[in-house]
CSV table of C-alpha atoms in Angstrom, one decimal:
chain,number,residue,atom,x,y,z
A,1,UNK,CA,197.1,32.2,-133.1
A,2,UNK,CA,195.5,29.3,-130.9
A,3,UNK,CA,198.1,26.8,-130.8
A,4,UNK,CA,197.2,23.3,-129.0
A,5,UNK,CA,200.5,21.6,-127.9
A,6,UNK,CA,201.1,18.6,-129.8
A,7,UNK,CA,200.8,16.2,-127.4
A,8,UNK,CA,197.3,17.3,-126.5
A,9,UNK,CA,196.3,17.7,-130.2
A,10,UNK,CA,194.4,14.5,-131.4
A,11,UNK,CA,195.8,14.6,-135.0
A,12,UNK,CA,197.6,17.2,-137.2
A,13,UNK,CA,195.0,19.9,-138.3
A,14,UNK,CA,196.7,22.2,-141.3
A,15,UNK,CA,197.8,25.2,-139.5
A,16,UNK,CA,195.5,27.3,-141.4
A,17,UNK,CA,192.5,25.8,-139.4
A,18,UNK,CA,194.2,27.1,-136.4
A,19,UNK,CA,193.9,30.6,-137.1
A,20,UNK,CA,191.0,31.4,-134.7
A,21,UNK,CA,191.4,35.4,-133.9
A,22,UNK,CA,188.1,37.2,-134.2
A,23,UNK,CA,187.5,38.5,-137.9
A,24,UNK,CA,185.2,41.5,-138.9
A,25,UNK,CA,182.5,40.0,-140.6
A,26,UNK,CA,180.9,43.2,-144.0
A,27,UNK,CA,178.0,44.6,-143.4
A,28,UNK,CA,177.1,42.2,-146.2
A,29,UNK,CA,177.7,39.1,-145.2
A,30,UNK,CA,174.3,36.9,-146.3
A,31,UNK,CA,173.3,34.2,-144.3
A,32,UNK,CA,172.7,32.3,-147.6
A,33,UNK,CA,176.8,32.2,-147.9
A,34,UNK,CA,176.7,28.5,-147.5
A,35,UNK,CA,173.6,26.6,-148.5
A,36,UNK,CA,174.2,23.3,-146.5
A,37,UNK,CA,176.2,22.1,-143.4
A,38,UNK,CA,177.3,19.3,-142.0
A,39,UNK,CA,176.2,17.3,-138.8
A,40,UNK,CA,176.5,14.7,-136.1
A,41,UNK,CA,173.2,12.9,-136.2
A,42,UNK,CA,172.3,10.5,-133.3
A,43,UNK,CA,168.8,8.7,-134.3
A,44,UNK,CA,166.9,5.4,-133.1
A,45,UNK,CA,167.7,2.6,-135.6
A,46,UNK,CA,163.6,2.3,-134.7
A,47,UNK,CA,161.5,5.2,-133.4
A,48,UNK,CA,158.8,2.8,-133.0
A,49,UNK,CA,160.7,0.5,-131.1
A,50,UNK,CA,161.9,2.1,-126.9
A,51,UNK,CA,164.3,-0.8,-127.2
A,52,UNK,CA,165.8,0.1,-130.1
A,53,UNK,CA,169.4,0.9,-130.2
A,54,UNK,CA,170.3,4.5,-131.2
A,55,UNK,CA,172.7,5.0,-134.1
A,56,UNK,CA,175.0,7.7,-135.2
A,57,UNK,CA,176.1,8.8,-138.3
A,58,UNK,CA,177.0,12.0,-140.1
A,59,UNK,CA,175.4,13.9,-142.5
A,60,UNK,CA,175.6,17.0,-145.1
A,61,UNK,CA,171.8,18.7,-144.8
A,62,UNK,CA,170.4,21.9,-146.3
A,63,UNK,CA,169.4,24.6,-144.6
A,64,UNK,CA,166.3,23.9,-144.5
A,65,UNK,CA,166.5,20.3,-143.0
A,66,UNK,CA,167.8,22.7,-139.7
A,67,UNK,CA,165.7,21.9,-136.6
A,68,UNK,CA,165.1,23.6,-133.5
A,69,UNK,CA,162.4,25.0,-131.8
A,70,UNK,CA,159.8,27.6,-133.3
A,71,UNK,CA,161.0,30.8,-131.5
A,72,UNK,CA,159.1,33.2,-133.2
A,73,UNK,CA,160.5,36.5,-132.8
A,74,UNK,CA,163.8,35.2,-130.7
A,75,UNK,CA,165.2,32.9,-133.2
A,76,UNK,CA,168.5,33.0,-134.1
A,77,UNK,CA,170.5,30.6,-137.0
A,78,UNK,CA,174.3,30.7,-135.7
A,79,UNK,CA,177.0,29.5,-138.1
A,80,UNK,CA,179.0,27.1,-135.6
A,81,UNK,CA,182.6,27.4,-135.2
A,82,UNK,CA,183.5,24.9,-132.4
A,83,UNK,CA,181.6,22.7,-129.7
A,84,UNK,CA,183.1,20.6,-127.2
A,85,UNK,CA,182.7,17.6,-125.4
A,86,UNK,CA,181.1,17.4,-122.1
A,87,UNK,CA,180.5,14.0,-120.0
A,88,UNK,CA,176.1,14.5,-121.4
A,89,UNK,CA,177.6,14.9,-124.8
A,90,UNK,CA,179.3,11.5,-124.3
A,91,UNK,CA,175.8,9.8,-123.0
A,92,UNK,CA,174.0,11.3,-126.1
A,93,UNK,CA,176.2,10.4,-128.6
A,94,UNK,CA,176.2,6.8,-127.4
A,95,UNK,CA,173.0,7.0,-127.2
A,96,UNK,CA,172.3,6.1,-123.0
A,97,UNK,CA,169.1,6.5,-121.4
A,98,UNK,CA,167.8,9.8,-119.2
A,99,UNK,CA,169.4,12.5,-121.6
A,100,UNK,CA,167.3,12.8,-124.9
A,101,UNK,CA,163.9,13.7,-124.8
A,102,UNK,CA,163.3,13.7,-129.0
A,103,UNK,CA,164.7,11.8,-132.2
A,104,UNK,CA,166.6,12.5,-133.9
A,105,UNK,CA,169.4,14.9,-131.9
A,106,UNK,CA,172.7,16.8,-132.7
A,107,UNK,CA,174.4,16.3,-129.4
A,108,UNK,CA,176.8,19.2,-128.4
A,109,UNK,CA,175.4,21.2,-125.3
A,110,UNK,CA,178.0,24.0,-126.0
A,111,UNK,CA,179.0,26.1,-129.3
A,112,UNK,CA,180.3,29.2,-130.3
A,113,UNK,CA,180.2,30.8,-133.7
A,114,UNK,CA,178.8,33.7,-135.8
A,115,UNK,CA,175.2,35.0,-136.0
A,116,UNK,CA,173.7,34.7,-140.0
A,117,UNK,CA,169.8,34.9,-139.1
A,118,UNK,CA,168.0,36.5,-136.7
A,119,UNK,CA,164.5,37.6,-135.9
A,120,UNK,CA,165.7,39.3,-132.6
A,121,UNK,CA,166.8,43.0,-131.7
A,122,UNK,CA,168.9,41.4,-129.3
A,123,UNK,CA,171.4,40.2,-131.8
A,124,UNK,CA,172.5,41.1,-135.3
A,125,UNK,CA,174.0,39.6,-137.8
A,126,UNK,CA,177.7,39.2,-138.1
A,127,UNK,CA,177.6,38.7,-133.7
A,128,UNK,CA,180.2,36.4,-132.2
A,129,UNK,CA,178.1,34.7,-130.0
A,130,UNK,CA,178.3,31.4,-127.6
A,131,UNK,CA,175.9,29.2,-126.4
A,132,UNK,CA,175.9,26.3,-122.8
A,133,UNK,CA,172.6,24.7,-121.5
A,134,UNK,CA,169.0,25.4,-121.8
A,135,UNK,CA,168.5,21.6,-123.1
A,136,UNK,CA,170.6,22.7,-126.5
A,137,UNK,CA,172.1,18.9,-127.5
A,138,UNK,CA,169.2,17.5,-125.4
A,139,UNK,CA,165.6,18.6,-126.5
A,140,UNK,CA,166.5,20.7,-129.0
A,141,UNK,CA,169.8,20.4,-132.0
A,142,UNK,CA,173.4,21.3,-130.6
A,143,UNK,CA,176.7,22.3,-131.5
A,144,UNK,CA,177.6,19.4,-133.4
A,145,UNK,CA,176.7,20.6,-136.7
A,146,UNK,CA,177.8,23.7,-138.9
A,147,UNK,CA,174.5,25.6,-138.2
A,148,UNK,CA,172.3,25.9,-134.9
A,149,UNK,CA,169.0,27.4,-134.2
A,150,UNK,CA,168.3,28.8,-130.9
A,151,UNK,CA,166.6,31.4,-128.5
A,152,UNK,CA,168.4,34.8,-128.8
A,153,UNK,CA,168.4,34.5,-124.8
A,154,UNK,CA,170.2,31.5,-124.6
A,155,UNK,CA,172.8,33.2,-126.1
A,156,UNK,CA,176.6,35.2,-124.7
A,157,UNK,CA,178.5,37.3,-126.6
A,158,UNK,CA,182.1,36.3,-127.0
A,159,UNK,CA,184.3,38.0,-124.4
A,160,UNK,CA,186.6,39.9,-126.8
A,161,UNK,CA,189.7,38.6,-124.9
A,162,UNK,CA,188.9,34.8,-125.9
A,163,UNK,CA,189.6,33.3,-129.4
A,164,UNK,CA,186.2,30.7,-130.1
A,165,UNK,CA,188.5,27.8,-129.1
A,166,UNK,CA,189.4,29.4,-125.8
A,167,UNK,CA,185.6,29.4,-125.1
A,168,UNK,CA,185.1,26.4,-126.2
A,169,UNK,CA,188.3,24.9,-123.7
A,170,UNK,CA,186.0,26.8,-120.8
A,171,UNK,CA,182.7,25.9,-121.7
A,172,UNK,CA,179.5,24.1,-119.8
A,173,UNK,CA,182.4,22.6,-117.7
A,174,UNK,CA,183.9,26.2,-117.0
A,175,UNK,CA,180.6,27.8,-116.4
A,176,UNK,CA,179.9,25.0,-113.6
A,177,UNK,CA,183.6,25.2,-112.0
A,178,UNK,CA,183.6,29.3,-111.9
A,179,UNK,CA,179.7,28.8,-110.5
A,180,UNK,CA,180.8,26.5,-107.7
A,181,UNK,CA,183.6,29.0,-107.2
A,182,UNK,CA,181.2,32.0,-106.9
A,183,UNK,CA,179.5,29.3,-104.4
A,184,UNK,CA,182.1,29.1,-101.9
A,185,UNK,CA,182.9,32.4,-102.5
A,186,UNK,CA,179.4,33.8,-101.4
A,187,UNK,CA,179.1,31.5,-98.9
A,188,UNK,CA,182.3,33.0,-97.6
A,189,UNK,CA,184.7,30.7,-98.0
A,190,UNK,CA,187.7,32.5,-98.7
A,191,UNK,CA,191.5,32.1,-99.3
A,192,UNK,CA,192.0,33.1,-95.4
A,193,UNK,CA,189.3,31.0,-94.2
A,194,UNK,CA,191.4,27.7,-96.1
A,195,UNK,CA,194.7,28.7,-94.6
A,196,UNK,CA,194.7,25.6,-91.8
A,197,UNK,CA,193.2,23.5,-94.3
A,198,UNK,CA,193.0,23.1,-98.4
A,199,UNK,CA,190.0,23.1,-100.3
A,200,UNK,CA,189.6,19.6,-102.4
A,201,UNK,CA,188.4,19.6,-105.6
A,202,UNK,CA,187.0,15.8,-107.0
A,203,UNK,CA,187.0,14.3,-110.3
A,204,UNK,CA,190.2,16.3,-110.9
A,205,UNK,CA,190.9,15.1,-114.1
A,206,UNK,CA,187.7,16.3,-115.7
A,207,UNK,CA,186.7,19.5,-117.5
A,208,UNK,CA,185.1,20.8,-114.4
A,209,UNK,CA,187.6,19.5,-111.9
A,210,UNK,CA,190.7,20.6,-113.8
A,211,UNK,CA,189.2,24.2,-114.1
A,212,UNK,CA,188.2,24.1,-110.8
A,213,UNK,CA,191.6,23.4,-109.7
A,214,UNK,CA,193.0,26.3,-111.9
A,215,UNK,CA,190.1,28.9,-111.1
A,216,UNK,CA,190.8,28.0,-107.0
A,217,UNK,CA,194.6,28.3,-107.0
A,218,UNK,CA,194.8,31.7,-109.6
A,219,UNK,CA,192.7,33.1,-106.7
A,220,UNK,CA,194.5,32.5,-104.0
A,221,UNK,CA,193.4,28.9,-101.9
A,222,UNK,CA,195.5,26.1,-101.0
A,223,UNK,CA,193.8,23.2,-103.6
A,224,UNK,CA,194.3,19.5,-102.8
A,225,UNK,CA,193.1,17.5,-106.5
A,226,UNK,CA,191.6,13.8,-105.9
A,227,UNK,CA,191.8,11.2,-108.8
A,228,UNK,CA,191.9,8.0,-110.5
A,229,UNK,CA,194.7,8.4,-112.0
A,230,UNK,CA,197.1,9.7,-110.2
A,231,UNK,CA,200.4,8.5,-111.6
A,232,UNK,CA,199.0,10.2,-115.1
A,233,UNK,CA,198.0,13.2,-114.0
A,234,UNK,CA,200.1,14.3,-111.7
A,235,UNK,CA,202.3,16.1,-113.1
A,236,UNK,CA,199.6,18.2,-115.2
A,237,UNK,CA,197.4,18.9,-112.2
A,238,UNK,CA,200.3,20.7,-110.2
A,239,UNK,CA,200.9,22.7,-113.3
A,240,UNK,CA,197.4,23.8,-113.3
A,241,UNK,CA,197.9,25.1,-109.2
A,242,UNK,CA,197.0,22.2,-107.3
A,243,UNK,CA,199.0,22.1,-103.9
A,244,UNK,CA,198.7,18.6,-103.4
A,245,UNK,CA,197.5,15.5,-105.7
A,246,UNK,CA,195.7,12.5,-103.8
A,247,UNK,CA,194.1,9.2,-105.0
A,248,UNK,CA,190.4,9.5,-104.9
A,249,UNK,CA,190.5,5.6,-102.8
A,250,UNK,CA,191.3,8.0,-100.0
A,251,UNK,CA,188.0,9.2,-100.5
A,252,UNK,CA,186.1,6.0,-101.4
A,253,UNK,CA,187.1,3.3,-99.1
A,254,UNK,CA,184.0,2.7,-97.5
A,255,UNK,CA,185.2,0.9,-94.1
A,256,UNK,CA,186.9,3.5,-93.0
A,257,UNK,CA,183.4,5.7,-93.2
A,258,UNK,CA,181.9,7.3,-89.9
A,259,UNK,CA,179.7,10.3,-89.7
A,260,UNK,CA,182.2,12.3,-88.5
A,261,UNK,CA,185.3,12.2,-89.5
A,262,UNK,CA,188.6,14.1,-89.2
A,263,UNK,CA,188.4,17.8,-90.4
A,264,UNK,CA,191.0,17.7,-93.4
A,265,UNK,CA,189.1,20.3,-96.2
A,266,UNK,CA,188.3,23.8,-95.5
A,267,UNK,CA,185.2,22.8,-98.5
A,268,UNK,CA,185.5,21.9,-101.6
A,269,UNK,CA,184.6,21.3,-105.3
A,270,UNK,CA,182.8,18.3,-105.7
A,271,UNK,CA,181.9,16.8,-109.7
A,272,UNK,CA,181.5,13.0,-108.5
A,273,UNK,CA,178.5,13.0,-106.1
A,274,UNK,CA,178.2,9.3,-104.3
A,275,UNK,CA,180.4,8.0,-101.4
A,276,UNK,CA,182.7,10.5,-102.6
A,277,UNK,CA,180.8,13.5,-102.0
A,278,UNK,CA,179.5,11.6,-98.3
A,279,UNK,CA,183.2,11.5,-97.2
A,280,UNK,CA,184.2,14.6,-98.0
A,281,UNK,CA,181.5,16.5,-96.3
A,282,UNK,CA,182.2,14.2,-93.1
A,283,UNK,CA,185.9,15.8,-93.5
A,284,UNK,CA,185.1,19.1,-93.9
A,285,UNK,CA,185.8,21.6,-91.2
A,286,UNK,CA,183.5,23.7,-89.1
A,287,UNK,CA,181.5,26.0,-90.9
A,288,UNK,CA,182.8,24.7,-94.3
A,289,UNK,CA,180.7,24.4,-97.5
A,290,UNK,CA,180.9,22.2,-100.6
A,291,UNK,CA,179.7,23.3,-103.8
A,292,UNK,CA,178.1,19.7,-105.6
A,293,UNK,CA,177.9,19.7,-109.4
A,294,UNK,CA,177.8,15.8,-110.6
A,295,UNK,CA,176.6,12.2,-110.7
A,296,UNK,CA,179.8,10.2,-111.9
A,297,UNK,CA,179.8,8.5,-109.1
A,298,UNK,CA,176.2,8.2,-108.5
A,299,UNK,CA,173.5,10.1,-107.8
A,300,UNK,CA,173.2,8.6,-103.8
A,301,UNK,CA,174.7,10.1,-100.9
A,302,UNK,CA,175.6,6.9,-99.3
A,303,UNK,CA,176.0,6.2,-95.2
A,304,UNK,CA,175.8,10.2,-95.4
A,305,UNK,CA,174.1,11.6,-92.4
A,306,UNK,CA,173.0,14.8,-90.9
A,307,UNK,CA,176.4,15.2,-88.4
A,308,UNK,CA,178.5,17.2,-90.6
A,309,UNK,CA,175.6,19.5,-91.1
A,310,UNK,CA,174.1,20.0,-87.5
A,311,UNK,CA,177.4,20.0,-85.4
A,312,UNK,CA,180.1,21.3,-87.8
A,313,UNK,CA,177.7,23.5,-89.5
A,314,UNK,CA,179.1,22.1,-93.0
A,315,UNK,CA,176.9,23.4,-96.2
A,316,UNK,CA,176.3,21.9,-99.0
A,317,UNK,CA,175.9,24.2,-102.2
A,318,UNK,CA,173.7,22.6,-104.8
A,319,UNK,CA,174.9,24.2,-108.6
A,320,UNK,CA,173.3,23.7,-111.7
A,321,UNK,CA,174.7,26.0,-114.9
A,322,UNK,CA,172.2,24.7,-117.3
A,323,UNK,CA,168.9,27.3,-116.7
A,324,UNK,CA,172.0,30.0,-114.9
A,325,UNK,CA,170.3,32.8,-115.5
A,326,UNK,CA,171.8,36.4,-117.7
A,327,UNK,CA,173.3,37.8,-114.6
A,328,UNK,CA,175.0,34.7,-113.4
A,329,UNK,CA,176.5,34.0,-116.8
A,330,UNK,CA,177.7,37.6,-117.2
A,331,UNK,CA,179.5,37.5,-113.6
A,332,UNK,CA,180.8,34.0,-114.8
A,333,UNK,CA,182.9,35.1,-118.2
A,334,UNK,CA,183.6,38.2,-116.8
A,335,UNK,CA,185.4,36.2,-114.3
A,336,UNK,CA,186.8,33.8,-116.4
A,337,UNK,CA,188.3,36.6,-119.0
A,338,UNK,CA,190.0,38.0,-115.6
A,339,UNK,CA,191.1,34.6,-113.9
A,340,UNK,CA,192.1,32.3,-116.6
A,341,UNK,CA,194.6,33.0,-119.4
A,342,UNK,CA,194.8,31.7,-122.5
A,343,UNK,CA,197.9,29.1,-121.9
A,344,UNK,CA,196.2,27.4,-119.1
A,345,UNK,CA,193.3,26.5,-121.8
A,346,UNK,CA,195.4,25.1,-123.9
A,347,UNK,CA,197.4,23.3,-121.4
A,348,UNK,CA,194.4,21.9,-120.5
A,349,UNK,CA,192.3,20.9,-123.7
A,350,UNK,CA,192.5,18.4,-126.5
A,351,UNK,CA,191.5,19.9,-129.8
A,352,UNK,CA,189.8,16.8,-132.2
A,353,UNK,CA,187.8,17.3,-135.4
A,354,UNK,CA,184.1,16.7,-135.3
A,355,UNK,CA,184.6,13.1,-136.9
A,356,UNK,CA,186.3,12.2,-134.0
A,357,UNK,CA,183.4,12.7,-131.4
A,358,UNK,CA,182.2,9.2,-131.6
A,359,UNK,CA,185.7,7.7,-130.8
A,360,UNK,CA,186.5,10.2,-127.9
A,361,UNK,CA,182.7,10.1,-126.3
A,362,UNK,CA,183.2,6.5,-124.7
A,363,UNK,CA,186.3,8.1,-123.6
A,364,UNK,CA,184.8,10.9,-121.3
A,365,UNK,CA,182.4,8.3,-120.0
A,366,UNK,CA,185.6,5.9,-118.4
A,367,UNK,CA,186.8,8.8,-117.0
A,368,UNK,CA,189.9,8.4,-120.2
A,369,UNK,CA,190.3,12.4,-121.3
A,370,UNK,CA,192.0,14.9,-119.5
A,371,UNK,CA,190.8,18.3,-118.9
A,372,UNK,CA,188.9,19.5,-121.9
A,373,UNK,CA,187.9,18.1,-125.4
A,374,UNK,CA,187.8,21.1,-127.9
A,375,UNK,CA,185.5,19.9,-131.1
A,376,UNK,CA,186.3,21.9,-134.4
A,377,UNK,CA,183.3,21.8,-136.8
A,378,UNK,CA,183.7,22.3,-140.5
A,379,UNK,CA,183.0,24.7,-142.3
């Protein structure tokens, strides 16, 4: 049973609906079961018209009103469980520039659910399967509807030790805090090396800052969170293994900036980019390294210059988890299944039915969830 606390659950869901242990799935099962689904449809009020303001709404289509891309023999039609919400499912569902390159769109750049159709050896029917990145919920429909249709290689079977929720409470924002993990860890940053000095971990509050902050301390490192809200989520980030919890002004008051600054972070994981990302490599120690994953704060590196890279020897780790290749994915769940259990997800998710996306998604843009946003799609 995967059981959301109630004060993390948006609304009461029947308990049934909660029941989200693997099932085995006859040899009969017919991908013709259901004949239509339900979807999250964001579309221009005007294609014809760049100016025009996108528009969501929700619809029941059939199967064959499905899109996706024509994948030949590697096309797969997954029966979608659950989907999250990620701060690019938030810009797509409200429609903001940079993001969607076709109308209409299903946002939801993560899923998880059952394989009905497939033209690929590499799957069969009746597969738990999950899908993060590759441009699914931006070029191509998401997770956000009861079917999706994909490239078999985009796809990851289910660990057997997580429940589809659990996966869903990891996620794109998972894959990207265990990948800046692996980061630091290959570039040798290790629990001994951070035992003068924590590493920080920005934009704690987030999906990929509150994972962070649980995938650093089950491992071993001293972790110092930075946020916005610190009075809120204070409490919750200790919980998760944080050492300390600081305001994120600490980090942004720009005044205060030089080149090189005090050496207070072994490293770090940093989801904000911006000033914030600037100041923290001026503060990180000799031959630290911090792993960079996000633009909330901008996409600049403001008053940053080359000091902390040529006379500390500081690194900074570029990840991206959307084109991660097989391998990488692999090493990522595997670690995951052995670092995270299943009461730390929970702690740290929201679970909200899919008609509650467009409420929640300006939400995750003002920085206004905490941790992860689970999406249950109906059946």
């Amino acid at each position: 049973l995967y059981s959301i606390p109630p004060l993390a659950r948006s609304s009461p869901l029947p308990l049934s609906r909660h029941l989200l242990c693997h099932r085995s799935i006859s040899a009969s099962f017919t991908s013709r079961q259901f004949s239509s689904f339900n979807a999250l449809i964001v579309d221009k009020a005007d294609r014809k018209d760049k100016k025009s303001p996108p528009v969501h709404k929700f619809e029941t289509l059939s199967r064959e009103e499905l899109q996706g891309g024509n994948d030949g023999d590697e096309e797969v039609v997954v029966r979608v469980s659950h989907s999250s919400m990620n701060y690019k499912d938030g810009l797509v569902v409200l429609g903001k520039p940079g993001v969607v390159k076709e109308w209409p769109i299903v946002p939801g750049i993560d899923f998880v659910g059952t394989v009905e159709e497939t033209k690929s050896s590499k799957v069969k029917v009746g597969d738990k399967v999950l899908s993060t990145g590759f441009g699914v919920g931006e070029r191509r429909w998401g997770g956000y509807a009861g079917l999706a249709k994909v490239k078999a290689d985009w796809l990851v079977p289910l660990p057997p030790s997580l429940s589809p929720a659990h996966a869903m409470a990891v996620g794109t924002a998972g894959l990207t805090a265990m990948m800046c993990v692996h980061a630091l860890e290959d570039a040798h940053v290790t629990p001994l090396t951070c035992k003068s000095r924590p590493l920080l971990v920005t934009g704690a509050g987030g999906g990929v800052g509150s994972l962070a902050v649980a995938i650093l301390a089950k491992k071993g490192y001293p972790v110092t969170a930075s946020t916005g809200r610190i009075d809120e989520l204070k409490a919750h980030l200790l919980s998760l293994g944080a050492s300390e919890v600081m305001d994120r002004q600490g980090l942004a008051h720009e005044p205060s900036y030089r080149p090189l600054m005090k050496e207070v972070f072994a490293g770090g994981v940093d989801s904000v980019g911006g000033f914030t990302l600037s100041s923290v490599l001026a503060q990180t120690q000799y031959g630290g390294a911090v792993a960079a994953c996000g633009v909330a704060g901008g996409a600049g590196l403001d008053k940053l210059t080359v000091m902390p890279f040529i006379l500390r020897g500081v690194r900074l780790l570029g990840v991206d988890s959307v084109y991660a290749s097989q391998a990488a994915r692999k090493r990522v769940w595997d670690d995951v299944c052995a670092t995270l259990d299943g009461t730390t997800l929970e702690n740290n998710s929201t679970l909200i039915p899919l008609s509650e996306v467009p409420a929640y998604a300006p939400k995750i843009l003002k920085g206004q969830v905490r941790g992860r946003i689970v999406v249950e799609i109906p059946s």
